[in-house]
Short mmCIF file of C-alpha atoms in Angstrom, two decimals:
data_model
loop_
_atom_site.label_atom_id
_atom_site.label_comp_id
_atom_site.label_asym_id
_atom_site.label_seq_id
_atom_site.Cartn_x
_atom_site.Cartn_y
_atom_site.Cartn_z
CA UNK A 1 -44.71 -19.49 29.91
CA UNK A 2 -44.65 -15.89 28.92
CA UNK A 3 -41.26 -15.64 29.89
CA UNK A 4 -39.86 -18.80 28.35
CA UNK A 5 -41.40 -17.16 25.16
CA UNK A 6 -39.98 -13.46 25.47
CA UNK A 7 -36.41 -15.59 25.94
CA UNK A 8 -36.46 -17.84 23.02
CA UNK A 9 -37.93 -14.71 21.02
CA UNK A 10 -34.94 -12.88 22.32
CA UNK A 11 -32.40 -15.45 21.72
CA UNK A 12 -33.65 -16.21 17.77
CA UNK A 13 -33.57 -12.59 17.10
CA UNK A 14 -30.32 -11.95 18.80
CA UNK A 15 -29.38 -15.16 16.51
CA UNK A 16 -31.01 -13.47 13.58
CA UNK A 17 -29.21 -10.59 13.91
CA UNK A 18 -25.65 -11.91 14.24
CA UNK A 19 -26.16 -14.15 10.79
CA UNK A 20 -27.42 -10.99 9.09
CA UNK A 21 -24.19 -9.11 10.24
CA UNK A 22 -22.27 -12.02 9.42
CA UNK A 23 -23.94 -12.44 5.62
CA UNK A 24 -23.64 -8.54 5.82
CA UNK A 25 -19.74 -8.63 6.32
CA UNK A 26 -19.32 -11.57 3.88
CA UNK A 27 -20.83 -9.62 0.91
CA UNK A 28 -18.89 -6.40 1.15
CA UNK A 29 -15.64 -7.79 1.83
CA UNK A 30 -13.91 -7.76 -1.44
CA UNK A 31 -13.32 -10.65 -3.72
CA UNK A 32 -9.75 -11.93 -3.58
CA UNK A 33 -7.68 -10.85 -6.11
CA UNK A 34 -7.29 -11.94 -9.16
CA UNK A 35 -3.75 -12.25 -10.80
CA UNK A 36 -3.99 -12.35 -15.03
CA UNK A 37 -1.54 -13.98 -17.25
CA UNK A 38 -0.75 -10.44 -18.77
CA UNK A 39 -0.23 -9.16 -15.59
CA UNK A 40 2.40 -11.39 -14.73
CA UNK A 41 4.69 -9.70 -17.09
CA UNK A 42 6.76 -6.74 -17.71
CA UNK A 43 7.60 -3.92 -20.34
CA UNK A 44 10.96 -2.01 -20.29
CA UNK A 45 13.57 -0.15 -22.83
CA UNK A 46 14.84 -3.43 -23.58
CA UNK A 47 11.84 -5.12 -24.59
CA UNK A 48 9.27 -2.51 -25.62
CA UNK A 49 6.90 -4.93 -27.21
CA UNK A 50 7.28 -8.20 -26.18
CA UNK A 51 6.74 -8.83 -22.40
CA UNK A 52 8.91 -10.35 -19.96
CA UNK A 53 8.21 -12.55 -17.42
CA UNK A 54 8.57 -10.83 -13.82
CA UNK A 55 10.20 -11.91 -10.81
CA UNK A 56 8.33 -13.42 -7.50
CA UNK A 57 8.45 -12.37 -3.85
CA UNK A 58 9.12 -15.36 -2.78
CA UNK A 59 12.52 -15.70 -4.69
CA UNK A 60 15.80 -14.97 -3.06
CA UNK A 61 16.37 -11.00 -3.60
CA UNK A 62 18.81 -9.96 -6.29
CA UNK A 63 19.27 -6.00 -5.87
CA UNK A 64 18.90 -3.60 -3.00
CA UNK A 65 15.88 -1.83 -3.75
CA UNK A 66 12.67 -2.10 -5.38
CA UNK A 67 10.50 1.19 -5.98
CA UNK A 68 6.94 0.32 -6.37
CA UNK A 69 4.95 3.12 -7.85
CA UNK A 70 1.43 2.63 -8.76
CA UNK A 71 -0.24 4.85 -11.26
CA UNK A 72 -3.58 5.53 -12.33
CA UNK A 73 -3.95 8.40 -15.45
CA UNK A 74 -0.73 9.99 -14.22
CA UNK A 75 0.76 11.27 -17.52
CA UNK A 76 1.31 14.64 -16.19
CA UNK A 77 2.18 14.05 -12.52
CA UNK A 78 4.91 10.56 -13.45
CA UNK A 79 8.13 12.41 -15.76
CA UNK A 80 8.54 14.98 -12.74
CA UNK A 81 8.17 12.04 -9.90
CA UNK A 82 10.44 9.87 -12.12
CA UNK A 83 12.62 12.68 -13.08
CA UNK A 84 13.62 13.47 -9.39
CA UNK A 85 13.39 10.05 -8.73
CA UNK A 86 16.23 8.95 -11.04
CA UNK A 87 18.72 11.69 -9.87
CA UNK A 88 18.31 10.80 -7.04
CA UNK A 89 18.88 6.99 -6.81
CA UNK A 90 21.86 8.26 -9.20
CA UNK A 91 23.79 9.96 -6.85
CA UNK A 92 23.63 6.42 -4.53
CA UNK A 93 26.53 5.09 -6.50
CA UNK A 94 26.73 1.83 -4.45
CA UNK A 95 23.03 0.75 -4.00
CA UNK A 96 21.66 -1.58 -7.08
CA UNK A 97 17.54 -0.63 -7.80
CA UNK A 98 14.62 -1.58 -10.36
CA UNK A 99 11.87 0.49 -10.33
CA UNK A 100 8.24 -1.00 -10.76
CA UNK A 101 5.69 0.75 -12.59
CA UNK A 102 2.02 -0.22 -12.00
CA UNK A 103 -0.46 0.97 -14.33
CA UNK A 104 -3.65 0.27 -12.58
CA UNK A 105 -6.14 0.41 -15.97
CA UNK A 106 -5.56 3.89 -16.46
CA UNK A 107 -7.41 5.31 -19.88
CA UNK A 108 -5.06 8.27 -20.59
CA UNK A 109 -1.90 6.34 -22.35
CA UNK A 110 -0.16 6.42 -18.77
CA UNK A 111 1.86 2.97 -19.52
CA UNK A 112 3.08 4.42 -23.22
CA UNK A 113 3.99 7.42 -20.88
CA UNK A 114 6.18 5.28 -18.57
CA UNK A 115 8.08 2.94 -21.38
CA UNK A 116 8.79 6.70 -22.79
CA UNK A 117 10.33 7.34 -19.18
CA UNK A 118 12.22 4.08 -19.30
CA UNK A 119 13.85 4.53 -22.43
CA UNK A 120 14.56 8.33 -21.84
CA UNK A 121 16.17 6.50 -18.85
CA UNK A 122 17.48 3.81 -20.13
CA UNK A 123 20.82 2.86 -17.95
CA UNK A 124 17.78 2.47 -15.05
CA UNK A 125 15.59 -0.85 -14.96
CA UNK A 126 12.64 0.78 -15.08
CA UNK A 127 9.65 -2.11 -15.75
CA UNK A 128 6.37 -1.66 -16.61
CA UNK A 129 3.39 -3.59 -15.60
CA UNK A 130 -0.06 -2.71 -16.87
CA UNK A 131 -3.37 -4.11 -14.85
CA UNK A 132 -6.04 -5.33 -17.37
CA UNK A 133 -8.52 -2.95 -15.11
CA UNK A 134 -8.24 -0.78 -12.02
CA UNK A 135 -8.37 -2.49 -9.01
CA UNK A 136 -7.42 0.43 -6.72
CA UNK A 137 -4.06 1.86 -5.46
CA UNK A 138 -3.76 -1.10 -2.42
CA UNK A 139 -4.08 -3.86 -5.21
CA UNK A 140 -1.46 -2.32 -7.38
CA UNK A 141 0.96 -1.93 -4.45
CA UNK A 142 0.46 -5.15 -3.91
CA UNK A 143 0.77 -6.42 -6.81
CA UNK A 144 4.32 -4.73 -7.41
CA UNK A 145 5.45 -5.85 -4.40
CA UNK A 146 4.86 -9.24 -5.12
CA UNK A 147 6.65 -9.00 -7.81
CA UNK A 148 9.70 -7.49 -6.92
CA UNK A 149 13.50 -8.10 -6.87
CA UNK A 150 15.02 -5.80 -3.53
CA UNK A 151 16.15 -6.89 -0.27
CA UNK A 152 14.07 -3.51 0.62
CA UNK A 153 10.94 -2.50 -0.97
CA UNK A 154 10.04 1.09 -1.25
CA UNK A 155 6.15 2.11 -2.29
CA UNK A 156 6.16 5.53 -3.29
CA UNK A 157 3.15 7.84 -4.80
CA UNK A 158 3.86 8.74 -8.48
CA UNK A 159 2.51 12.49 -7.82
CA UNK A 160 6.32 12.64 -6.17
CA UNK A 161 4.54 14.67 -2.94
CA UNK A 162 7.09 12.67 -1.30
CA UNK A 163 10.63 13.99 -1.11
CA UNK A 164 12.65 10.64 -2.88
CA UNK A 165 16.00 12.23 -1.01
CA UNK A 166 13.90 11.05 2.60
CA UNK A 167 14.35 7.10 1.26
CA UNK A 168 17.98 8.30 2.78
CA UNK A 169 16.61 8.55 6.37
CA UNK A 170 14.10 5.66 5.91
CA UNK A 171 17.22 3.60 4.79
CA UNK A 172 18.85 4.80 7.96
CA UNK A 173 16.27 3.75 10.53
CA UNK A 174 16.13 0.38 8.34
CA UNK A 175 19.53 -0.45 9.39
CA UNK A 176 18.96 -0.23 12.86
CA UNK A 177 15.37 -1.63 13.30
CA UNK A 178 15.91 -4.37 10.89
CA UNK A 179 19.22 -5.40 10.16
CA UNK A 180 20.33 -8.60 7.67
CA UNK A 181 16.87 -8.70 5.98
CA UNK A 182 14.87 -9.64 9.20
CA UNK A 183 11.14 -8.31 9.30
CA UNK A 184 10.91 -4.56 9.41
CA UNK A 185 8.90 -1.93 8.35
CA UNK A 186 10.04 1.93 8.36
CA UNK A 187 6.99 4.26 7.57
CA UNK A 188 7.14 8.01 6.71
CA UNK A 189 5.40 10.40 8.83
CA UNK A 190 3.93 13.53 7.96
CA UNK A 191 2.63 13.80 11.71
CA UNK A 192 5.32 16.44 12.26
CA UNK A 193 3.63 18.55 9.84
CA UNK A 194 0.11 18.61 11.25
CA UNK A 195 0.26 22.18 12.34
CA UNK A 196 2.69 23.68 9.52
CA UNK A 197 1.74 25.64 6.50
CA UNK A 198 1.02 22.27 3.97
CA UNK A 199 -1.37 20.89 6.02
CA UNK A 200 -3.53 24.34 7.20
CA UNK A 201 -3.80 25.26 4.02
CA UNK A 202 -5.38 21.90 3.20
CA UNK A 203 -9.06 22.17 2.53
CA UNK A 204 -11.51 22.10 5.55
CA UNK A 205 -13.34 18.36 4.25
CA UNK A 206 -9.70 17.13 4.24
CA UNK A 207 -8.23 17.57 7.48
CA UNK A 208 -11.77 16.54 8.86
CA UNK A 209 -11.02 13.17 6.81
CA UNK A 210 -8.16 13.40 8.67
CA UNK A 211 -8.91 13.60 12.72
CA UNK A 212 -11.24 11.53 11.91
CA UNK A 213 -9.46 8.74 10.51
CA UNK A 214 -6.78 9.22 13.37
CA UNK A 215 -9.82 8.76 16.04
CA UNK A 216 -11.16 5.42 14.03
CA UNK A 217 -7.54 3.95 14.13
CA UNK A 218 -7.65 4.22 17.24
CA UNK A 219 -10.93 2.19 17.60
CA UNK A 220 -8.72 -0.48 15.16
CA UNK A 221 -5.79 -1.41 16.66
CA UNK A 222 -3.05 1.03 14.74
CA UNK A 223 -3.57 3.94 16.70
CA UNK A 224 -0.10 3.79 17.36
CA UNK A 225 0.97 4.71 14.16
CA UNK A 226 0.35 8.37 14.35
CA UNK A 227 0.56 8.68 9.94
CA UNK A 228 -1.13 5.37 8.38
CA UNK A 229 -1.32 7.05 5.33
CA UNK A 230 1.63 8.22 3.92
CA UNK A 231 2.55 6.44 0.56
CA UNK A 232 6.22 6.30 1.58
CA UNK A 233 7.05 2.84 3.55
CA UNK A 234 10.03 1.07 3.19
CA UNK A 235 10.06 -2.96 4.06
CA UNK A 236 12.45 -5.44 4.04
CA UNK A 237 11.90 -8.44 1.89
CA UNK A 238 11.41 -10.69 4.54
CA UNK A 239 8.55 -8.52 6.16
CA UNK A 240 7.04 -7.99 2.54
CA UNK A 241 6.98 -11.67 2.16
CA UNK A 242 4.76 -11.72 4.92
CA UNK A 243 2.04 -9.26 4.58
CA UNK A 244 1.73 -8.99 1.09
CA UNK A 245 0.43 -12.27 0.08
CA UNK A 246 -2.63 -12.37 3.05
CA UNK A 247 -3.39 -8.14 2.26
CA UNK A 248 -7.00 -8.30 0.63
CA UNK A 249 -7.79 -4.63 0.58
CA UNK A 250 -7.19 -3.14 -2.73
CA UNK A 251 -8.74 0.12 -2.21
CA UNK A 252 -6.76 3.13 -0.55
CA UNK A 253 -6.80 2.22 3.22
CA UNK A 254 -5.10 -0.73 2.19
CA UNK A 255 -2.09 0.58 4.49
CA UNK A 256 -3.88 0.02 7.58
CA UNK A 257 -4.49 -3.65 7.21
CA UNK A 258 -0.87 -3.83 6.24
CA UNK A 259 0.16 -2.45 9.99
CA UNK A 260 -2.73 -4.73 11.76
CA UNK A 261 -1.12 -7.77 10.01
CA UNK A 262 2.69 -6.19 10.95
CA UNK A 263 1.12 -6.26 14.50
CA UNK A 264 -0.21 -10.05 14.70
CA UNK A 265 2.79 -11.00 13.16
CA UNK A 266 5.07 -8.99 15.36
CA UNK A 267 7.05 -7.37 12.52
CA UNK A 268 8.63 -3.85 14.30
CA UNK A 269 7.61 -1.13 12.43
CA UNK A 270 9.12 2.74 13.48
CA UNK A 271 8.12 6.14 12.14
CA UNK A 272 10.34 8.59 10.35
CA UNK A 273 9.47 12.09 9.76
CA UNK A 274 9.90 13.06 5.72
CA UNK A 275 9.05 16.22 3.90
CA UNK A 276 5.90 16.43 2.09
CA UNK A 277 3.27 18.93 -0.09
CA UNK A 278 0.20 18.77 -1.74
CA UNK A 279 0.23 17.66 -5.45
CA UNK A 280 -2.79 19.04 -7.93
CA UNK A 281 -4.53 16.40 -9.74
CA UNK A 282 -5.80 14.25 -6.84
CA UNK A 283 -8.18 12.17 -8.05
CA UNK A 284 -9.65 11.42 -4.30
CA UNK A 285 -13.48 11.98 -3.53
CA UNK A 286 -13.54 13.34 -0.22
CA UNK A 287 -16.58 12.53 0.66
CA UNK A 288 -16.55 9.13 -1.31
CA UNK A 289 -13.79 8.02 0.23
CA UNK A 290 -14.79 8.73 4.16
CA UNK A 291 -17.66 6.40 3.57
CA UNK A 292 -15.55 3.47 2.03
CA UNK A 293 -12.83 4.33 4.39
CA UNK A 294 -15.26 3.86 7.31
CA UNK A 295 -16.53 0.64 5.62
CA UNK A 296 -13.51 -0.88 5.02
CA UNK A 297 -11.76 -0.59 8.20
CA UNK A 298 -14.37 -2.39 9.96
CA UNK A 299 -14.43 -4.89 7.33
CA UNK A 300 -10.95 -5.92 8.01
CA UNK A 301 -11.05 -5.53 11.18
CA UNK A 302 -14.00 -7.98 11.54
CA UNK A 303 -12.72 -10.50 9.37
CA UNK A 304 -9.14 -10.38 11.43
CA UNK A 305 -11.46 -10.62 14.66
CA UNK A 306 -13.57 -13.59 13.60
CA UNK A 307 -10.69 -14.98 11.61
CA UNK A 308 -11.79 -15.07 8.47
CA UNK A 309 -8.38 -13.06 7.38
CA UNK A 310 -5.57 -14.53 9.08
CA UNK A 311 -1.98 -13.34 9.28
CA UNK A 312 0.66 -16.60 9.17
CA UNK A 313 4.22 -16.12 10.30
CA UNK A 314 6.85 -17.56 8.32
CA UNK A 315 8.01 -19.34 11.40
CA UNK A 316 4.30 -20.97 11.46
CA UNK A 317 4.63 -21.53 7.90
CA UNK A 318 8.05 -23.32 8.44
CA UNK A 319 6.93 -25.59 11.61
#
């Protein structure tokens, strides 16, 4: 009797514990996403005031490239990342591009800062979308790319640590891994640089953040990738058409449930080395974001695992 009462004692708190978990994971995963009716618009040189509506995903492409940057109180750091940005894409004299311009609720004037930009620039279709509030950098990725015209999408950081001139070599290994708009992903990779000068000379809490986060990807699924964290990835339209409208992360590690759903939908993704250096003005809490880095990457994971987040193929979706 004493046993039958140790195993049914056993087996409700075993039970207990797995609803708490459960309840546990339901609370903290985040909220879906909520789209506004002033988001859904656009600001440019053409239409300063009055706001435009923007273009879907899910539409048929209608220029080569996209740049997504998302921006949060970047008035100092955007006119250099635009400026370099611009001469750049100028010199492709054959390639047709918008650029998308995410203020995510910043409070320092940076969407005045960026219709400035697009009128100093005005032979460039440079649009500007401003969040009602900040939702974090993975929601406003998102929320450009979703919005976007190119057969390839580019997300790039607006504190330009990225070289622009490496979308060359991305473009490149584009052509070969995904050719005529099928799924493809082409990542930049500071891995390369782990033992050079701009990464020792990062700060001690930093490249902890970093081994780290390399040893939890692991745990993940991604540990493959060998840089999940670069914000310099290049997709087709047909792989962004995909991922984008099932990502649910909105907060910075958003890029490593992009590469678990690119790898349950079987979307090729390749690495790329690219040149890169610290900016000034991150607005990163180490320590802050270790602890919601470590809580959101088992959040998604759990939620892909018990399939509560679920990653649909566009074949499924067509069958």
């Amino acid at each position: 009797m004493d046993t039958q009462h140790l195993l049914y004692g056993g087996l409700a708190l075993s039970g207990g514990t797995l609803l708490s978990l459960y309840l546990a994971l339901v609370f903290w995963s985040p909220a879906p996403i909520v789209t506004h009716e002033s988001e859904k618009k656009y600001r440019s040189h053409v239409s300063p005031k009055k706001p435009l509506p923007l273009t879907q995903l899910a539409d048929p492409g209608s220029v080569d490239l996209t740049i997504i940057v998302p921006a949060y109180n970047e008035i100092e750091r955007l006119p250099l990342m635009m400026a370099s940005t611009i001469a750049h894409l100028a010199s492709q004299k054959n390639r047709t591009y918008e650029i998308l311009i995410i203020d995510d609720g910043s409070t320092d004037g940076t969407s005045e800062t960026a219709l400035e930009l697009a009128a100093k620039y005005s032979k460039c279709d440079i649009r500007v979308v401003t969040l009602e509030k900040n939702i974090g950098k993975g929601g406003a990725v998102r929320h450009g790319m979703l919005h976007s015209s190119g057969e390839r999408l580019l997300m790039a950081d607006a504190d330009g640590a990225s070289r622009i001139e490496d979308l060359e070599a991305l473009w490149t290994s584009m052509d070969t891994l995904a050719p005529n708009n099928t799924p493809g992903i082409v990542v930049g990779s500071r891995a390369h640089l782990v033992k050079s000068e701009a990464v020792v000379k990062r700060s001690f809490l930093r490249n902890v953040l970093m081994h780290g986060l390399h040893t939890i990807l692991r745990i993940v699924g991604v540990g493959h990738i060998r840089d999940t964290q670069c914000g310099f990835k290049l997709f087709s339209r047909s792989a962004a058409q995909q991922i984008f409208p099932v990502q649910h992360l909105p907060t910075w590690i958003f890029d490593v449930e992009l590469l678990l759903l690119a790898k349950q939908l079987r979307i090729p993704v390749t690495e790329v080395p690219i040149e890169w250096h610290e900016v000034a003005g991150s607005k990163l809490n180490v320590m802050t974001v270790s602890l919601q880095m470590l809580r959101d990457l088992l959040i998604v994971r759990a939620n892909h695992l018990l399939g509560r987040w679920k990653a649909v193929s566009a074949k499924s979706k067509s069958d």
